[in-house]
């Protein structure tokens, strides 16, 4: 059975930020989705996030297309880090800038997806009406959870939740989380910046997906499915803004659909 990819994405300034320092890049034909969140409290967050997205995409869609999936993810993150770090070293106006970066590439032939990740933007998988977080936050709070110092349910809304221990462009080298996941027909992946999670709980995300997409399996035409994804992305932004959206909100959705 052959498959096709349908996708949608949206980014919004939110209710409290003066500008949008998030960036995202979506190429459904190439099976590439990237989100990045410029670090608040540092200069030129929007420059850092844009550079990271553009650099990673340039590699993934060019030279990197011949790489094995795992090394491809790792190299894309490394190049993005080098680009942002280098720009900060060259230009005093950009010194200290940084960004999160979460990127995903579909391999439809092998029914796999590769994910590269640094920071606290997230990747989720929606399968059989169940939302599963795929990436791990690179934060002090996550370290506390891993060490057993706090319970997982204490992490959301924790006052130190904004403290990252890993980001793109803040050091000359960064280690990415790289994942290779098997894909089943109908799998939907959602990438988002932490601004979405500042306004919506994971249960809210699942509710939006159920209401706008229905079953992940079934013979829904790709055009209609694409409309459903776009409607879900718009609903995420609408709900976040309705609830005060304290940060920029970015969400990208990409799904493998079986073709008749």
Coordinates of C-alpha atoms in Angstrom, one line a residue:
X1 CA 0.0 0.0 0.0
X2 CA 1.3 3.5 -0.9
X3 CA 0.9 6.5 1.4
X4 CA 0.8 10.2 1.0
X5 CA 1.5 13.0 3.5
X6 CA -1.0 15.7 4.5
X7 CA 0.1 18.6 6.6
X8 CA -0.8 22.0 8.1
X9 CA 0.8 24.5 10.4
X10 CA 0.2 27.9 12.0
X11 CA 2.2 30.4 14.1
X12 CA 0.8 33.3 16.2
X13 CA 2.2 36.0 18.3
X14 CA -0.1 35.3 21.2
X15 CA -1.6 37.8 23.6
X16 CA 1.4 39.0 25.7
X17 CA 4.4 39.1 23.4
X18 CA 5.3 42.2 21.3
X19 CA 6.6 40.0 18.5
X20 CA 6.6 36.4 17.3
X21 CA 10.0 34.8 17.9
X22 CA 8.8 31.4 16.8
X23 CA 9.6 30.0 13.3
X24 CA 8.3 26.9 11.5
X25 CA 8.9 25.3 8.2
X26 CA 6.6 22.8 6.5
X27 CA 7.3 20.9 3.3
X28 CA 4.7 18.2 3.0
X29 CA 6.0 16.9 -0.3
X30 CA 9.5 16.4 1.2
X31 CA 8.0 15.1 4.5
X32 CA 9.8 17.8 6.5
X33 CA 8.4 19.7 9.5
X34 CA 10.5 22.0 11.7
X35 CA 9.6 24.2 14.6
X36 CA 11.8 26.6 16.6
X37 CA 11.3 29.0 19.5
X38 CA 13.7 31.8 19.9
X39 CA 14.8 32.2 23.5
X40 CA 13.1 34.9 25.5
X41 CA 15.3 37.2 27.5
X42 CA 18.0 37.0 24.9
X43 CA 18.6 39.1 21.8
X44 CA 17.2 38.4 18.4
X45 CA 15.2 35.3 19.2
X46 CA 13.3 35.6 15.9
X47 CA 16.7 35.6 14.0
X48 CA 17.9 32.5 15.8
X49 CA 14.7 30.5 15.2
X50 CA 14.6 31.5 11.5
X51 CA 18.3 30.7 11.0
X52 CA 17.9 27.3 12.7
X53 CA 14.9 26.4 10.6
X54 CA 16.4 27.5 7.3
X55 CA 19.7 25.9 7.9
X56 CA 18.2 22.6 9.0
X57 CA 15.8 22.5 6.0
X58 CA 18.6 23.4 3.5
X59 CA 20.6 20.4 4.6
X60 CA 17.6 18.0 4.9
X61 CA 16.3 18.8 1.5
X62 CA 19.7 19.0 -0.2
X63 CA 22.9 17.2 0.7
X64 CA 21.3 15.4 3.7
X65 CA 18.8 13.6 1.5
X66 CA 21.4 10.9 0.9
X67 CA 22.2 10.4 4.6
X68 CA 20.8 7.6 6.7
X69 CA 17.9 8.8 8.8
X70 CA 19.6 9.0 12.2
X71 CA 22.8 10.7 11.0
X72 CA 20.6 13.0 8.9
X73 CA 18.7 14.3 11.9
X74 CA 21.9 14.7 14.0
X75 CA 23.7 16.5 11.3
X76 CA 20.8 18.9 10.6
X77 CA 20.8 19.9 14.3
X78 CA 24.6 20.3 14.3
X79 CA 24.6 22.6 11.3
X80 CA 21.8 24.7 12.7
X81 CA 23.7 25.1 16.0
X82 CA 26.9 26.1 14.2
X83 CA 25.0 28.6 12.1
X84 CA 23.3 30.3 15.0
X85 CA 26.4 30.2 17.2
X86 CA 28.5 31.6 14.4
X87 CA 26.2 34.5 13.7
X88 CA 26.2 35.3 17.4
X89 CA 30.0 35.3 17.5
X90 CA 30.2 37.5 14.4
X91 CA 27.7 40.2 15.2
X92 CA 27.5 41.9 18.7
X93 CA 23.8 42.6 18.1
X94 CA 23.1 38.9 18.0
X95 CA 25.5 37.8 20.8
X96 CA 23.9 35.3 23.1
X97 CA 20.9 34.5 20.9
X98 CA 19.5 31.0 20.9
X99 CA 16.5 28.9 20.0
X100 CA 14.9 25.5 20.5
X101 CA 14.7 23.2 17.5
X102 CA 12.5 20.2 16.8
X103 CA 12.5 18.7 13.4
X104 CA 10.9 15.7 11.8
X105 CA 11.4 13.9 8.5
X106 CA 9.2 11.1 7.1
X107 CA 10.6 8.1 5.3
X108 CA 7.5 6.8 3.6
X109 CA 9.3 4.0 1.8
X110 CA 10.6 2.6 5.1
X111 CA 7.5 3.7 7.0
X112 CA 9.7 5.5 9.5
X113 CA 10.1 9.0 10.9
X114 CA 13.2 10.6 12.1
X115 CA 13.2 13.3 14.8
X116 CA 15.9 15.6 16.0
X117 CA 15.3 17.7 19.1
X118 CA 16.9 20.3 21.3
X119 CA 15.1 22.4 23.9
X120 CA 11.5 22.4 25.2
X121 CA 9.5 22.5 22.0
X122 CA 7.9 19.1 21.6
X123 CA 6.9 16.3 19.2
X124 CA 3.8 14.2 19.8
X125 CA 2.4 11.2 18.1
X126 CA -1.4 10.8 17.7
X127 CA -2.2 7.1 17.1
X128 CA -5.5 5.3 17.7
X129 CA -7.0 8.4 19.4
X130 CA -4.1 8.5 21.9
X131 CA -1.6 11.3 22.3
X132 CA 1.9 10.3 23.2
X133 CA 4.8 12.7 23.8
X134 CA 7.8 11.5 21.8
X135 CA 10.6 14.0 22.7
X136 CA 12.1 14.8 26.1
X137 CA 12.2 18.4 27.4
X138 CA 15.8 19.7 27.9
X139 CA 14.9 21.6 31.1
X140 CA 15.9 21.8 34.7
X141 CA 12.4 20.7 35.7
X142 CA 12.7 17.5 33.5
X143 CA 16.0 16.8 35.3
X144 CA 14.2 17.1 38.6
X145 CA 11.6 14.7 37.3
X146 CA 14.2 12.2 36.1
X147 CA 16.0 12.4 39.4
X148 CA 12.8 11.7 41.3
X149 CA 12.9 15.1 43.1
X150 CA 9.5 16.0 41.9
X151 CA 6.6 14.0 40.5
X152 CA 5.8 14.2 36.7
X153 CA 2.5 15.9 37.4
X154 CA 4.3 18.7 39.2
X155 CA 6.3 19.6 36.1
X156 CA 3.6 21.4 34.2
X157 CA 3.3 24.9 35.5
X158 CA 6.5 24.6 37.6
X159 CA 8.0 28.1 38.4
X160 CA 11.4 27.0 37.0
X161 CA 9.9 25.5 33.8
X162 CA 11.4 28.1 31.7
X163 CA 15.0 27.1 32.5
X164 CA 16.6 25.2 29.6
X165 CA 19.7 23.2 30.0
X166 CA 20.2 22.7 26.3
X167 CA 19.5 25.0 23.3
X168 CA 20.6 25.8 19.8
X169 CA 23.2 28.5 19.4
X170 CA 24.1 29.2 23.0
X171 CA 27.2 27.0 22.9
X172 CA 29.6 25.9 20.2
X173 CA 28.4 22.3 20.4
X174 CA 25.0 20.8 21.3
X175 CA 23.9 17.2 21.7
X176 CA 20.6 16.4 20.0
X177 CA 18.0 13.9 21.0
X178 CA 17.6 11.7 17.9
X179 CA 14.8 9.3 17.5
X180 CA 13.8 6.9 14.7
X181 CA 10.1 5.8 15.1
X182 CA 8.2 3.2 13.1
X183 CA 5.1 4.7 11.4
X184 CA 1.7 3.1 11.1
X185 CA -0.9 4.1 8.5
X186 CA -2.8 7.0 9.9
X187 CA -0.1 8.2 12.3
X188 CA -0.2 11.9 12.9
X189 CA 2.7 13.8 14.3
X190 CA 2.3 17.2 16.0
X191 CA 5.2 19.5 16.7
X192 CA 4.7 22.6 18.8
X193 CA 6.5 25.3 20.7
X194 CA 6.0 25.5 24.5
X195 CA 3.6 28.4 24.0
X196 CA 0.9 26.0 23.0
X197 CA 1.5 24.0 26.3
X198 CA 1.4 27.3 28.3
X199 CA -2.3 27.6 27.4
X200 CA -3.5 24.1 26.6
X201 CA -3.1 20.8 28.5
X202 CA -2.3 17.6 26.7
X203 CA -5.9 16.6 27.3
X204 CA -7.1 19.7 25.5
X205 CA -4.8 18.9 22.5
X206 CA -6.3 15.4 22.3
X207 CA -9.8 16.9 22.4
X208 CA -9.1 19.2 19.5
X209 CA -7.7 16.4 17.4
X210 CA -10.7 14.2 18.1
X211 CA -13.2 16.9 17.3
X212 CA -11.5 18.1 14.1
X213 CA -10.1 14.8 12.7
X214 CA -12.1 12.0 14.0
X215 CA -10.7 8.5 13.5
X216 CA -7.0 8.4 12.3
X217 CA -7.8 5.4 10.1
X218 CA -10.3 5.2 7.3
X219 CA -10.6 6.3 3.7
X220 CA -10.9 10.1 4.1
X221 CA -9.7 11.9 1.0
X222 CA -6.4 13.7 1.4
X223 CA -7.9 17.0 0.4
X224 CA -10.5 16.7 3.2
X225 CA -7.9 15.5 5.6
X226 CA -5.7 18.5 4.9
X227 CA -8.7 20.8 5.6
X228 CA -9.2 19.0 8.9
X229 CA -5.5 19.5 9.8
X230 CA -5.7 23.2 9.0
X231 CA -8.9 23.6 11.0
X232 CA -7.2 21.8 14.0
X233 CA -4.2 24.1 13.8
X234 CA -6.4 27.2 13.7
X235 CA -8.4 25.8 16.7
X236 CA -5.2 25.4 18.7
X237 CA -4.3 29.0 18.1
X238 CA -7.8 30.3 18.8
X239 CA -8.0 28.4 22.1
X240 CA -4.6 29.5 23.2
X241 CA -5.4 33.1 22.5
X242 CA -8.8 32.7 24.2
X243 CA -6.9 31.5 27.3
X244 CA -4.4 34.4 27.4
X245 CA -1.6 32.9 25.3
X246 CA 1.3 34.1 27.4
X247 CA 3.8 33.2 24.8
X248 CA 4.1 32.8 21.0
X249 CA 2.1 29.7 19.8
X250 CA 3.3 27.5 16.9
X251 CA 1.9 24.1 15.8
X252 CA 2.6 21.9 12.9
X253 CA 0.7 18.7 11.9
X254 CA 1.8 16.0 9.5
X255 CA 0.1 12.7 8.8
X256 CA 0.7 9.6 6.7
X257 CA -2.4 8.7 4.8
X258 CA -3.0 5.4 2.8
X259 CA -3.8 5.8 -0.8
X260 CA -6.3 3.6 -2.6

